[in-house]
Tab-separated table of C-alpha atoms and ligand atoms in Angstrom:
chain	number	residue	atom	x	y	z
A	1	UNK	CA	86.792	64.053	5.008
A	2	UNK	CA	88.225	67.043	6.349
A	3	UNK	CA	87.161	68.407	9.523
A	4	UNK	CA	87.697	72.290	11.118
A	5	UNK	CA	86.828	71.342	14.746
A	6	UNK	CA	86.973	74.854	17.200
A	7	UNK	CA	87.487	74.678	20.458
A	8	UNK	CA	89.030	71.421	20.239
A	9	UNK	CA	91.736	71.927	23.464
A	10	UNK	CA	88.734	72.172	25.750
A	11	UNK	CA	87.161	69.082	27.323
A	12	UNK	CA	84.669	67.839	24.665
A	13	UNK	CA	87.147	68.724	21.497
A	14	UNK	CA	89.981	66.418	22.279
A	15	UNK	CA	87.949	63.668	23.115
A	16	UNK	CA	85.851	64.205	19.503
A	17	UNK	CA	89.236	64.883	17.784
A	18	UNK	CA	90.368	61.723	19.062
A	19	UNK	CA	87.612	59.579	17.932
A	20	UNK	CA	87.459	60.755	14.366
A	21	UNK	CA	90.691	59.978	14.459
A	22	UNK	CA	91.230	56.448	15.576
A	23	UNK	CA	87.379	55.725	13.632
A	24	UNK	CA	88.001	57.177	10.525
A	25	UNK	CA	91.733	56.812	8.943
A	26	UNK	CA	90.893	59.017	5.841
A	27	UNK	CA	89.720	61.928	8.112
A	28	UNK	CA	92.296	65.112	9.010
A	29	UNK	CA	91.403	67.854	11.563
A	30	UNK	CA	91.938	71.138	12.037
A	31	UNK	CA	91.895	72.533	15.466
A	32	UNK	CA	91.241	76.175	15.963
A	33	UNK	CA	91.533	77.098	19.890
A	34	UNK	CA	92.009	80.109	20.999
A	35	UNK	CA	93.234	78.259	24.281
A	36	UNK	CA	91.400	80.503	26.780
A	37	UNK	CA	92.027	79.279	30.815
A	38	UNK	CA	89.747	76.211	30.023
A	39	UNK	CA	92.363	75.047	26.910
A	40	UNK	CA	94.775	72.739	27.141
A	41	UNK	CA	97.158	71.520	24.555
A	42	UNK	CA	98.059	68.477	27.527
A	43	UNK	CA	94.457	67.234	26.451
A	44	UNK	CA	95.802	66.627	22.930
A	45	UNK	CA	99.132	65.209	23.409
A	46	UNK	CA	98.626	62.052	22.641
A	47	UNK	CA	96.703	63.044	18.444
A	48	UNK	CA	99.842	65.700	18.317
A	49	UNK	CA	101.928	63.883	16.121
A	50	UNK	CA	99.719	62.320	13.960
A	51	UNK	CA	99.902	63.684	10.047
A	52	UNK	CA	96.273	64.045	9.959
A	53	UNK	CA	95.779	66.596	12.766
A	54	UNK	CA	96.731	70.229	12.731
A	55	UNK	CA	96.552	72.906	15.585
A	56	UNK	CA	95.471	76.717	15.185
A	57	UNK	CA	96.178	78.940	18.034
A	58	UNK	CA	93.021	81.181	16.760
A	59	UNK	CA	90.040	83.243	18.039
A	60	UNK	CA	86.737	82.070	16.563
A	61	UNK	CA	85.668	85.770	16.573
A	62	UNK	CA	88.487	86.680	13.793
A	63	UNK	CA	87.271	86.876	10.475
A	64	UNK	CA	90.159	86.286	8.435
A	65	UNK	CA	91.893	83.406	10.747
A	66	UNK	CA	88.214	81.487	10.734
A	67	UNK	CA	88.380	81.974	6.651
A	68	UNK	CA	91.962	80.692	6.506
A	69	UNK	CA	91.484	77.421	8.345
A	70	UNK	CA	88.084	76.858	6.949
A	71	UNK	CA	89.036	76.903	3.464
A	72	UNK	CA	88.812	73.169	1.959
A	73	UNK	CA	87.100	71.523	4.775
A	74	UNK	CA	83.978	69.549	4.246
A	75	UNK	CA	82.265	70.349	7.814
A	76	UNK	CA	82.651	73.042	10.836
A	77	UNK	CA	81.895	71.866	13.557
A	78	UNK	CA	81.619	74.257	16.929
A	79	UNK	CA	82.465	73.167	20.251
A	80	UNK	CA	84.435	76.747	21.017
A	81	UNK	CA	82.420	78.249	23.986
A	82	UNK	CA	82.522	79.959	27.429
A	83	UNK	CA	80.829	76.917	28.947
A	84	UNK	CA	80.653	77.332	32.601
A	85	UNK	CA	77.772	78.885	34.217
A	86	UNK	CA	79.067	80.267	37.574
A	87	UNK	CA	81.630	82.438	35.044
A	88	UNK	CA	78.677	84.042	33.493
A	89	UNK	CA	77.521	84.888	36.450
A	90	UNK	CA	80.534	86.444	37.228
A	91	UNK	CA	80.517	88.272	33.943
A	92	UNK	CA	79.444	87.785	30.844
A	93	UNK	CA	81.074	89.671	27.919
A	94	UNK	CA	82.910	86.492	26.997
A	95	UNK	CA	80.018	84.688	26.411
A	96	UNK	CA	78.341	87.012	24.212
A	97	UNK	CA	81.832	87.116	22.312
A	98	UNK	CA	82.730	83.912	21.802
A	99	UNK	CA	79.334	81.780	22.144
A	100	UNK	CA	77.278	84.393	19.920
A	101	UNK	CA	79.760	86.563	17.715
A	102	UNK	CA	81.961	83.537	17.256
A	103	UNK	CA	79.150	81.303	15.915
A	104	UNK	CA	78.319	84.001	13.936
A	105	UNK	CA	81.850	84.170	12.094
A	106	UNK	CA	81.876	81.318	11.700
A	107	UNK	CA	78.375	81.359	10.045
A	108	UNK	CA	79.399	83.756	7.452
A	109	UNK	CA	82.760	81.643	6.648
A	110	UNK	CA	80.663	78.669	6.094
A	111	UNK	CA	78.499	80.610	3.951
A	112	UNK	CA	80.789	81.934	1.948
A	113	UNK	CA	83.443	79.302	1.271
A	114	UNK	CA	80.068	77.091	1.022
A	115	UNK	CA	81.574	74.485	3.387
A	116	UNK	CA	78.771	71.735	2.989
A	117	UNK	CA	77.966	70.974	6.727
A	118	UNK	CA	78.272	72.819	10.014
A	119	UNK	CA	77.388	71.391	13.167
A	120	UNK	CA	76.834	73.910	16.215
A	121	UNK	CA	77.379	71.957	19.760
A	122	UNK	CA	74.979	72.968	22.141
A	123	UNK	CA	73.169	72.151	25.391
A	124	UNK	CA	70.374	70.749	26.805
A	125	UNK	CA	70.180	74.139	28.818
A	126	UNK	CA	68.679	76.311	26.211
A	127	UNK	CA	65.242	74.609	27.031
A	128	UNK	CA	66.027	75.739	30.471
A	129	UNK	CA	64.072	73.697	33.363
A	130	UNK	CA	61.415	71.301	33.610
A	131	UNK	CA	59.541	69.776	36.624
A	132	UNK	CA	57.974	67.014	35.065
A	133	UNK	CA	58.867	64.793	31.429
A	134	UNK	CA	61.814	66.025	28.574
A	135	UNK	CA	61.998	68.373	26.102
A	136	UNK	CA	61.517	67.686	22.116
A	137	UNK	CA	63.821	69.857	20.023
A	138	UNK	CA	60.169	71.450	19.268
A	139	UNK	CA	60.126	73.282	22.238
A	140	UNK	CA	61.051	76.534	22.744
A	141	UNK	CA	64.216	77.873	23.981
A	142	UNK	CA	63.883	79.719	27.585
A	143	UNK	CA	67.078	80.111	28.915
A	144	UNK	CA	67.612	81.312	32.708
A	145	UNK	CA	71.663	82.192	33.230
A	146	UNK	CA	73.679	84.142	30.824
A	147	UNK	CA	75.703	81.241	29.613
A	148	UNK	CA	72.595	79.176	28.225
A	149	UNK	CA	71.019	82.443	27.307
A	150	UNK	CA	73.993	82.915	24.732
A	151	UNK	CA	74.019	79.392	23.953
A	152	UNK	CA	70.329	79.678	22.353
A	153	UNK	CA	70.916	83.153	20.937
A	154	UNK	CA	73.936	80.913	18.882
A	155	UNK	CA	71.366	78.162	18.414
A	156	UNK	CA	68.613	81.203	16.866
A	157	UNK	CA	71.187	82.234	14.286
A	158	UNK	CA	72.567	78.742	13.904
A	159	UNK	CA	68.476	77.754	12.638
A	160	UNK	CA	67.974	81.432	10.939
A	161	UNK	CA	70.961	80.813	8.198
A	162	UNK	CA	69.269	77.562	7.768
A	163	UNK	CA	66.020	79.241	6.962
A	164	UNK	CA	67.031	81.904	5.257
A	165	UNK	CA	70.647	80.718	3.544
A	166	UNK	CA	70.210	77.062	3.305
A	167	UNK	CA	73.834	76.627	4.513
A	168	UNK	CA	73.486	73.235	5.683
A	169	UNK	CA	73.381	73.302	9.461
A	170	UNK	CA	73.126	70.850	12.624
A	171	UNK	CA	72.538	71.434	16.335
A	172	UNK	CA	73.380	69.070	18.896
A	173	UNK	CA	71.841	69.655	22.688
A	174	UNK	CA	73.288	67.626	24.567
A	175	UNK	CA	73.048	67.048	28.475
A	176	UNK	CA	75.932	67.122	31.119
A	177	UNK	CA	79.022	65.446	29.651
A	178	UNK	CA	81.776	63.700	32.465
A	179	UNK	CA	84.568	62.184	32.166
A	180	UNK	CA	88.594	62.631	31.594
A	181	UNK	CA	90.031	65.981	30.906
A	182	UNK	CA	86.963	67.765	32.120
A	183	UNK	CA	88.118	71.298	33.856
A	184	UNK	CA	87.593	71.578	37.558
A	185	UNK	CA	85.227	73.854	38.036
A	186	UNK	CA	82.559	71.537	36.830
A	187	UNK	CA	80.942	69.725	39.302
A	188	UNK	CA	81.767	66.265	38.631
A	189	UNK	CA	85.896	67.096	38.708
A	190	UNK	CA	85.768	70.231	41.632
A	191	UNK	CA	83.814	67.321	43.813
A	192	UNK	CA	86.622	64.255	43.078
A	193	UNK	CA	89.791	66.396	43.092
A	194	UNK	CA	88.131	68.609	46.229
A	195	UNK	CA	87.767	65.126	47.829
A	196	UNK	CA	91.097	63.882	47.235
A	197	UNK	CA	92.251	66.817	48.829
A	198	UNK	CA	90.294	66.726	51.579
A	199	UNK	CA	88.916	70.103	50.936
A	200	UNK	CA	84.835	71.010	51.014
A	201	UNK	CA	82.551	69.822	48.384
A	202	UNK	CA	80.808	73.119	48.019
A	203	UNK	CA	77.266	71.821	47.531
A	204	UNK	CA	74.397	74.575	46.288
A	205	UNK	CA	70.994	74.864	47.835
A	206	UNK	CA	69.272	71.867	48.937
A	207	UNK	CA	71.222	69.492	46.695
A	208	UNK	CA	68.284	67.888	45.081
A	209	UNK	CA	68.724	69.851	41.609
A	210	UNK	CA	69.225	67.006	39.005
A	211	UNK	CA	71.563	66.416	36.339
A	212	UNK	CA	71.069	63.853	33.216
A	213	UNK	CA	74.704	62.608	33.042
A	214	UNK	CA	76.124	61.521	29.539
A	215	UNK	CA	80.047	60.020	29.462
A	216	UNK	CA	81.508	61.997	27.007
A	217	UNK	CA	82.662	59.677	24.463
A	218	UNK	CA	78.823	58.882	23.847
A	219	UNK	CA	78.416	62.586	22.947
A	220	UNK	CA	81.414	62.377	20.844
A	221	UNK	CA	79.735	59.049	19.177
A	222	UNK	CA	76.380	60.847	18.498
A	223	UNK	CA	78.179	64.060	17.715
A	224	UNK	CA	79.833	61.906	14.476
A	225	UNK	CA	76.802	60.412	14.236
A	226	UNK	CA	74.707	63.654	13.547
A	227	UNK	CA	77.526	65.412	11.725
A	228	UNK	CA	77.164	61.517	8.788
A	229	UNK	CA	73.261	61.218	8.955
A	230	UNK	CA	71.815	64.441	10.324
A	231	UNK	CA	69.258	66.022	8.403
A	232	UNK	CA	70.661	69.689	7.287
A	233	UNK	CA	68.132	72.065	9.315
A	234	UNK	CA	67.394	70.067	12.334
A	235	UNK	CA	68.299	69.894	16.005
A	236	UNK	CA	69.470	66.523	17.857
A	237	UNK	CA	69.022	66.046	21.849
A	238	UNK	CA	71.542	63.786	23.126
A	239	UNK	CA	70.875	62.889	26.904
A	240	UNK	CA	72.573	60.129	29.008
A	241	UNK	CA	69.344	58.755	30.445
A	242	UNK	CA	70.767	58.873	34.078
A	243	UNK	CA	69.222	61.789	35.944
A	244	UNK	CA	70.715	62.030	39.382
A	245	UNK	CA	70.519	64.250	42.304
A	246	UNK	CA	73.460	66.549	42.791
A	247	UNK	CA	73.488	65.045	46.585
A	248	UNK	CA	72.902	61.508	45.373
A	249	UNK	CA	75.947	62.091	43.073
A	250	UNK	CA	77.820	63.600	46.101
A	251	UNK	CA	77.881	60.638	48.047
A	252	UNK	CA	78.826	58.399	45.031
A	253	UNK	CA	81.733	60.412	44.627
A	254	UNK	CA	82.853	60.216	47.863
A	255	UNK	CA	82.084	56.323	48.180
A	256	UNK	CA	84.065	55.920	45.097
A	257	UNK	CA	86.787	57.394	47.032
A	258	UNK	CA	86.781	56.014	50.659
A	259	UNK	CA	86.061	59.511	52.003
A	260	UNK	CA	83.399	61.175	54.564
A	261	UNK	CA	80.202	62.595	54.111
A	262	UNK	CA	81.770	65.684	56.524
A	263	UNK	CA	83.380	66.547	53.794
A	264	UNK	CA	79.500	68.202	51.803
A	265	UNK	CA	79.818	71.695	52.653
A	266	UNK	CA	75.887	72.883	52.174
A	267	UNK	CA	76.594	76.753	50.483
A	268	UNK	CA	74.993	79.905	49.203
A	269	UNK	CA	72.525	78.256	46.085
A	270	UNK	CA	73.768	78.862	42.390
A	271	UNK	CA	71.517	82.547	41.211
A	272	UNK	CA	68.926	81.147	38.387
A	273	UNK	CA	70.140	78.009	39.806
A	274	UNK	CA	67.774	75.689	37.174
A	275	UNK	CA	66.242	73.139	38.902
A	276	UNK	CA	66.157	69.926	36.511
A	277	UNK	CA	67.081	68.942	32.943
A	278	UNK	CA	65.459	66.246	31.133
A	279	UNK	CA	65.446	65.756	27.115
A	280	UNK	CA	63.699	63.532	25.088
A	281	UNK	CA	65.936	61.564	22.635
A	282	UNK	CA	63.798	60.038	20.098
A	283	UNK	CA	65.393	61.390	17.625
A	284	UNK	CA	68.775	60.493	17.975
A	285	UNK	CA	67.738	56.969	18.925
A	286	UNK	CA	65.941	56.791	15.248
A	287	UNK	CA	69.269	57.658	14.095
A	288	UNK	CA	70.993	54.779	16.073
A	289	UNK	CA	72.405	56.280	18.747
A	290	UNK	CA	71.844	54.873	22.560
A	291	UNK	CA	74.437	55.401	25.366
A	292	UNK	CA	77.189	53.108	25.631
A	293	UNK	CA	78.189	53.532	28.840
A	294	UNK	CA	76.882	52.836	32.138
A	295	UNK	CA	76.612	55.927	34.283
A	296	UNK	CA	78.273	54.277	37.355
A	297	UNK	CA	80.779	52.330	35.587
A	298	UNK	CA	81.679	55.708	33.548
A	299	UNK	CA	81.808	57.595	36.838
A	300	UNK	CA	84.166	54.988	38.484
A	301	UNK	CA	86.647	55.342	35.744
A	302	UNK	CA	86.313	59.165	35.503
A	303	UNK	CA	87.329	58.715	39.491
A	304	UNK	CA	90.207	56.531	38.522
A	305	UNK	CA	91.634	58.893	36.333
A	306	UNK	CA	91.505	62.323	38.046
A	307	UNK	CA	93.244	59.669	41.175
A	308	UNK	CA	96.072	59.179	38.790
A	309	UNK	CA	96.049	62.087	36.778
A	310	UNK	CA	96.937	64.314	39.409
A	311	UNK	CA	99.686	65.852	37.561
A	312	UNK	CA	97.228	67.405	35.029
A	313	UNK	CA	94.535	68.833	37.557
A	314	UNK	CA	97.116	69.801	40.180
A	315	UNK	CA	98.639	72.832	38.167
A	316	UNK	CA	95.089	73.756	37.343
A	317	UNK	CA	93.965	73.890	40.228
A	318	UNK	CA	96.823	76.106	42.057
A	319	UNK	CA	96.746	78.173	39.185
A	320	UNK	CA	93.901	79.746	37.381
A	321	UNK	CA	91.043	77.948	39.272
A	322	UNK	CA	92.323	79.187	42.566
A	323	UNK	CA	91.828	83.243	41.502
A	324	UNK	CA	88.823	82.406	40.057
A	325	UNK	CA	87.131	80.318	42.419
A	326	UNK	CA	87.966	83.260	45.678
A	327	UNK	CA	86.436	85.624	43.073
A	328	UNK	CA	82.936	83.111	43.265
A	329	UNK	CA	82.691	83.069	46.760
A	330	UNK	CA	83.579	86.417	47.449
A	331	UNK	CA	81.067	87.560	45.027
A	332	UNK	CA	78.297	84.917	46.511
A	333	UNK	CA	78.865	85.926	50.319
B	401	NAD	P1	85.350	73.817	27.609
B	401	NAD	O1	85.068	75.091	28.331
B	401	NAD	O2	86.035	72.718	28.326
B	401	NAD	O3	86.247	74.126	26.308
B	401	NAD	C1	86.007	75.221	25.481
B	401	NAD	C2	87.162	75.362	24.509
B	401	NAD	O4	86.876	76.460	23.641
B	401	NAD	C3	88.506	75.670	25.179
B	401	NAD	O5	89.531	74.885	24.611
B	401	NAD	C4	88.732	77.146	24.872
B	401	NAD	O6	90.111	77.502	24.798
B	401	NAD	C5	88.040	77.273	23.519
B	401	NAD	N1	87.619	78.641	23.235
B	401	NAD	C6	86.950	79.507	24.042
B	401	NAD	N2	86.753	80.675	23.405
B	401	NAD	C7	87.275	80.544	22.165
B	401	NAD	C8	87.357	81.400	21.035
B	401	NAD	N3	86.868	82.664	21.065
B	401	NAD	N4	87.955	80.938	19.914
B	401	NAD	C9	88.473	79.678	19.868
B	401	NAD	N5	88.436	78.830	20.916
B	401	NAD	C10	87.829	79.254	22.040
B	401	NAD	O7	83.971	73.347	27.012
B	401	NAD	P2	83.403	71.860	26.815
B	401	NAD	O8	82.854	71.392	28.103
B	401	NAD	O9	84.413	71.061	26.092
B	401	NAD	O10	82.156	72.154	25.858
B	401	NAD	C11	82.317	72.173	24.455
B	401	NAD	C12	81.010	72.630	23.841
B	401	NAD	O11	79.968	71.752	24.243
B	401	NAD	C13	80.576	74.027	24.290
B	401	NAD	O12	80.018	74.682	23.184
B	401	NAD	C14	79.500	73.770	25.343
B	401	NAD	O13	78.555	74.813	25.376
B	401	NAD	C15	78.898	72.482	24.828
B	401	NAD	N6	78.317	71.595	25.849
B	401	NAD	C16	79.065	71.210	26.933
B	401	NAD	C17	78.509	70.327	27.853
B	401	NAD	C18	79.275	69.864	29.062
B	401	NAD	O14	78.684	69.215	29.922
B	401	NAD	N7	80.565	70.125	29.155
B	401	NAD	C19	77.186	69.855	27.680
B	401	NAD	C20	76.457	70.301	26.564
B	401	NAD	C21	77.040	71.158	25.648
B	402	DAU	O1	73.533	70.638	30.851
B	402	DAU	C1	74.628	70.876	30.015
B	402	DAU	C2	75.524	71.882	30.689
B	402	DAU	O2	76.152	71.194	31.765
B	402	DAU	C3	76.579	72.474	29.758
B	402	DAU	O3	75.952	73.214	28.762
B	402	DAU	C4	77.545	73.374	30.534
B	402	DAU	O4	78.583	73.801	29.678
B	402	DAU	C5	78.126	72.574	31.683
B	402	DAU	O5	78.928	73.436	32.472
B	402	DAU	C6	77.030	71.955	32.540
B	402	DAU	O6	76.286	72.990	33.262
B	402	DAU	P1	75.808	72.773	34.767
B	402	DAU	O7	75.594	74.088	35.378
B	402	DAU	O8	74.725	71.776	34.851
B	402	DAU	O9	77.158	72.062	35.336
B	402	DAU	P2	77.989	72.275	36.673
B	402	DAU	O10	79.009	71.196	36.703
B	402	DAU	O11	78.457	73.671	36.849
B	402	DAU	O12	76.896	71.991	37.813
B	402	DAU	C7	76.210	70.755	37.847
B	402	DAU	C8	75.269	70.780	39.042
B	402	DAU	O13	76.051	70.808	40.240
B	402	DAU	C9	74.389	71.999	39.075
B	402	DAU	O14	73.116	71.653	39.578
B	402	DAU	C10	75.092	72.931	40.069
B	402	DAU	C11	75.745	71.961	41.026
B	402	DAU	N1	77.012	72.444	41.631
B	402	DAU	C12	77.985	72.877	40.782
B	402	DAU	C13	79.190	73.347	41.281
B	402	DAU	C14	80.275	73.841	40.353
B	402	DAU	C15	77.193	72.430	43.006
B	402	DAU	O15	76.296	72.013	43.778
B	402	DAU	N2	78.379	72.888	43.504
B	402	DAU	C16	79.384	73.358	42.695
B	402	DAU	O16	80.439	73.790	43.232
């Protein structure tokens, strides 16, 4: 099987990339990134030489590259995105680029080279918030901040070329991934490398929104899953099963790492901020999917690494991170 994989330099990609890789020795991947600040070719290095993977440097909003690298390949699947919400707050043309044009394109090359499965990656943010139980994949999309807003418009015309092309399509929603690689500006990574530095963990409102945390490499496993025994039309929730606090996850970060409670830094709450996410996975379970990881386990190793990957989040975070993250609080204050 041969795979076009898009944003696969990001955080989710590489670790996908890398399981179809080691699971499946007949399958080859092409990887179409347009390596945007979030990126990062140091996330692959290790699938680089091996015959069955291929990099594009490519923009999923170009027509002709998206036909190019498309051509041959049994499935599409999407995991290019502007994914961080306190960006599209910020600003939001990229979003509406890349998250809704580029799904798009790559929509109409499915279509017309009749690739015979696409699988859009999305999030368990389209549903927006609930108080009280999970979300079905029945229930409507109501998103609240401009990133999951552009998410769902994807997910609409992801559903509408099932409807009215057939093309074979998947969704996946899943809920917050963690682990290795993951950029810091997401919560998880800003709060352990923050801590290791003994700088603030900037945490918004009251602390008490919750989060249902999934290790990435069970996305990546239902992900494959979906992509082999999905039915063409339909939409998979994939949720970790561990919904926790931001504050509860706060201090489990810092235990993790020997360091002081001083160190929360109550701030300025998130705009839209949504309150709690909570999907019902049914669905995927009838597949055979459950989490394989414990949450705390999976946390303690996503600690370990970031402790002695420092050379990876280091450059990050005196480079790009550090204009953009002045930019948030200036904009905040
Ligand atoms: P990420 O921001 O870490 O990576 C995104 C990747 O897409 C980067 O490599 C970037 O260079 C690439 N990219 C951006 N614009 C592009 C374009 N126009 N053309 C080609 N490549 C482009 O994101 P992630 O956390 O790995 O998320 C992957 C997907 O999963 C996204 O669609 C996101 O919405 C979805 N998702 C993420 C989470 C999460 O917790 N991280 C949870 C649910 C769903
Ligand atoms: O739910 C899936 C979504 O999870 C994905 O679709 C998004 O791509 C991904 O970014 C993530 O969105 P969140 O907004 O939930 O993740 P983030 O890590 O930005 O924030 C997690 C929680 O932590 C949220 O309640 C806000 C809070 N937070 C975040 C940051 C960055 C803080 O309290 N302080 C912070 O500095």
């Amino acid at each position: 099987m041969k795979l076009l994989v898009t944003g696969g330099a990001g955080f989710i990609g590489p670790h996908f990339i890398r399981h179809v890789l080691q699971k499946y020795p007949t399958y080859s991947v092409v990887n179409v990134d347009k390596l945007t600040y979030a990126g990062n070719l140091e996330n692959l290095r290790d699938v680089e030489a091996d015959p069955r993977y291929r990099f594009v440097h490519g923009d999923i909003c170009e027509a002709a590259a998206v036909r190019e690298a498309a051509r041959g390949v049994d499935a599409i699947l999407n995991f290019a995105a502007e994914s961080h919400v306190d960006r599209s707050i910020l600003g939001a043309d990229e979003f509406l680029k890349t998250d809704v044009v580029g799904t798009f394109t790559l929509l109409e090359a499915a279509r017309e080279l009749k690739i015979p499965r696409y699988v859009q990656v999305s999030t368990d943010e389209v549903y927006g918030s609930i108080d009280r139980g999970a979300f079905r994949e029945s229930a409507p999309p109501k998103p609240t901040n401009p990133y999951s807003a552009t998410k769902a418009g994807a997910d609409l015309l992801v559903s509408a070329y099932w409807t009215t092309h057939r093309l074979p399509v998947l969704i996946t929603r899943s809920s917050n991934n963690f682990g290795p690689n993951q950029y810091p500006e997401k919560v998880i990574p800003l709060f352990i490398t923050n801590a290791l530095e003994d700088r603030p963990l900037p945490l918004y409102g009251d602390g008490k929104n919750v989060r249902d945390w999934l290790y990435v490499v069970d996305n990546c496993a239902a992900i494959d899953l979906v992509l082999r025994a999905g039915v063409p039309g339909e939409i998979y929730n994939i949720g970790g099963g561990t919904e926790v606090e931001n504050i509860v996850l706060t201090r489990q970060i810092l235990r993790l790492l020997g360091k002081p409670e001083s160190l929360i830094q109550r701030v300025t709450d998130r705009p839209g901020h949504d309150r709690r996410y909570a999907l019902d996975c049914h669905k995927i379970r009838a597949l055979g999917w459950k989490p394989g990881h414990d949450f705390g386990a999976a946390l303690a190793e996503t600690v370990r690494w970031y402790r002695e990957h420092e050379a990876w989040w280091r450059p990050i975070k005196s480079g790009e991170f550090k204009a953009y993250y002045a930019r948030q609080y200036v904009d905040r204050a």
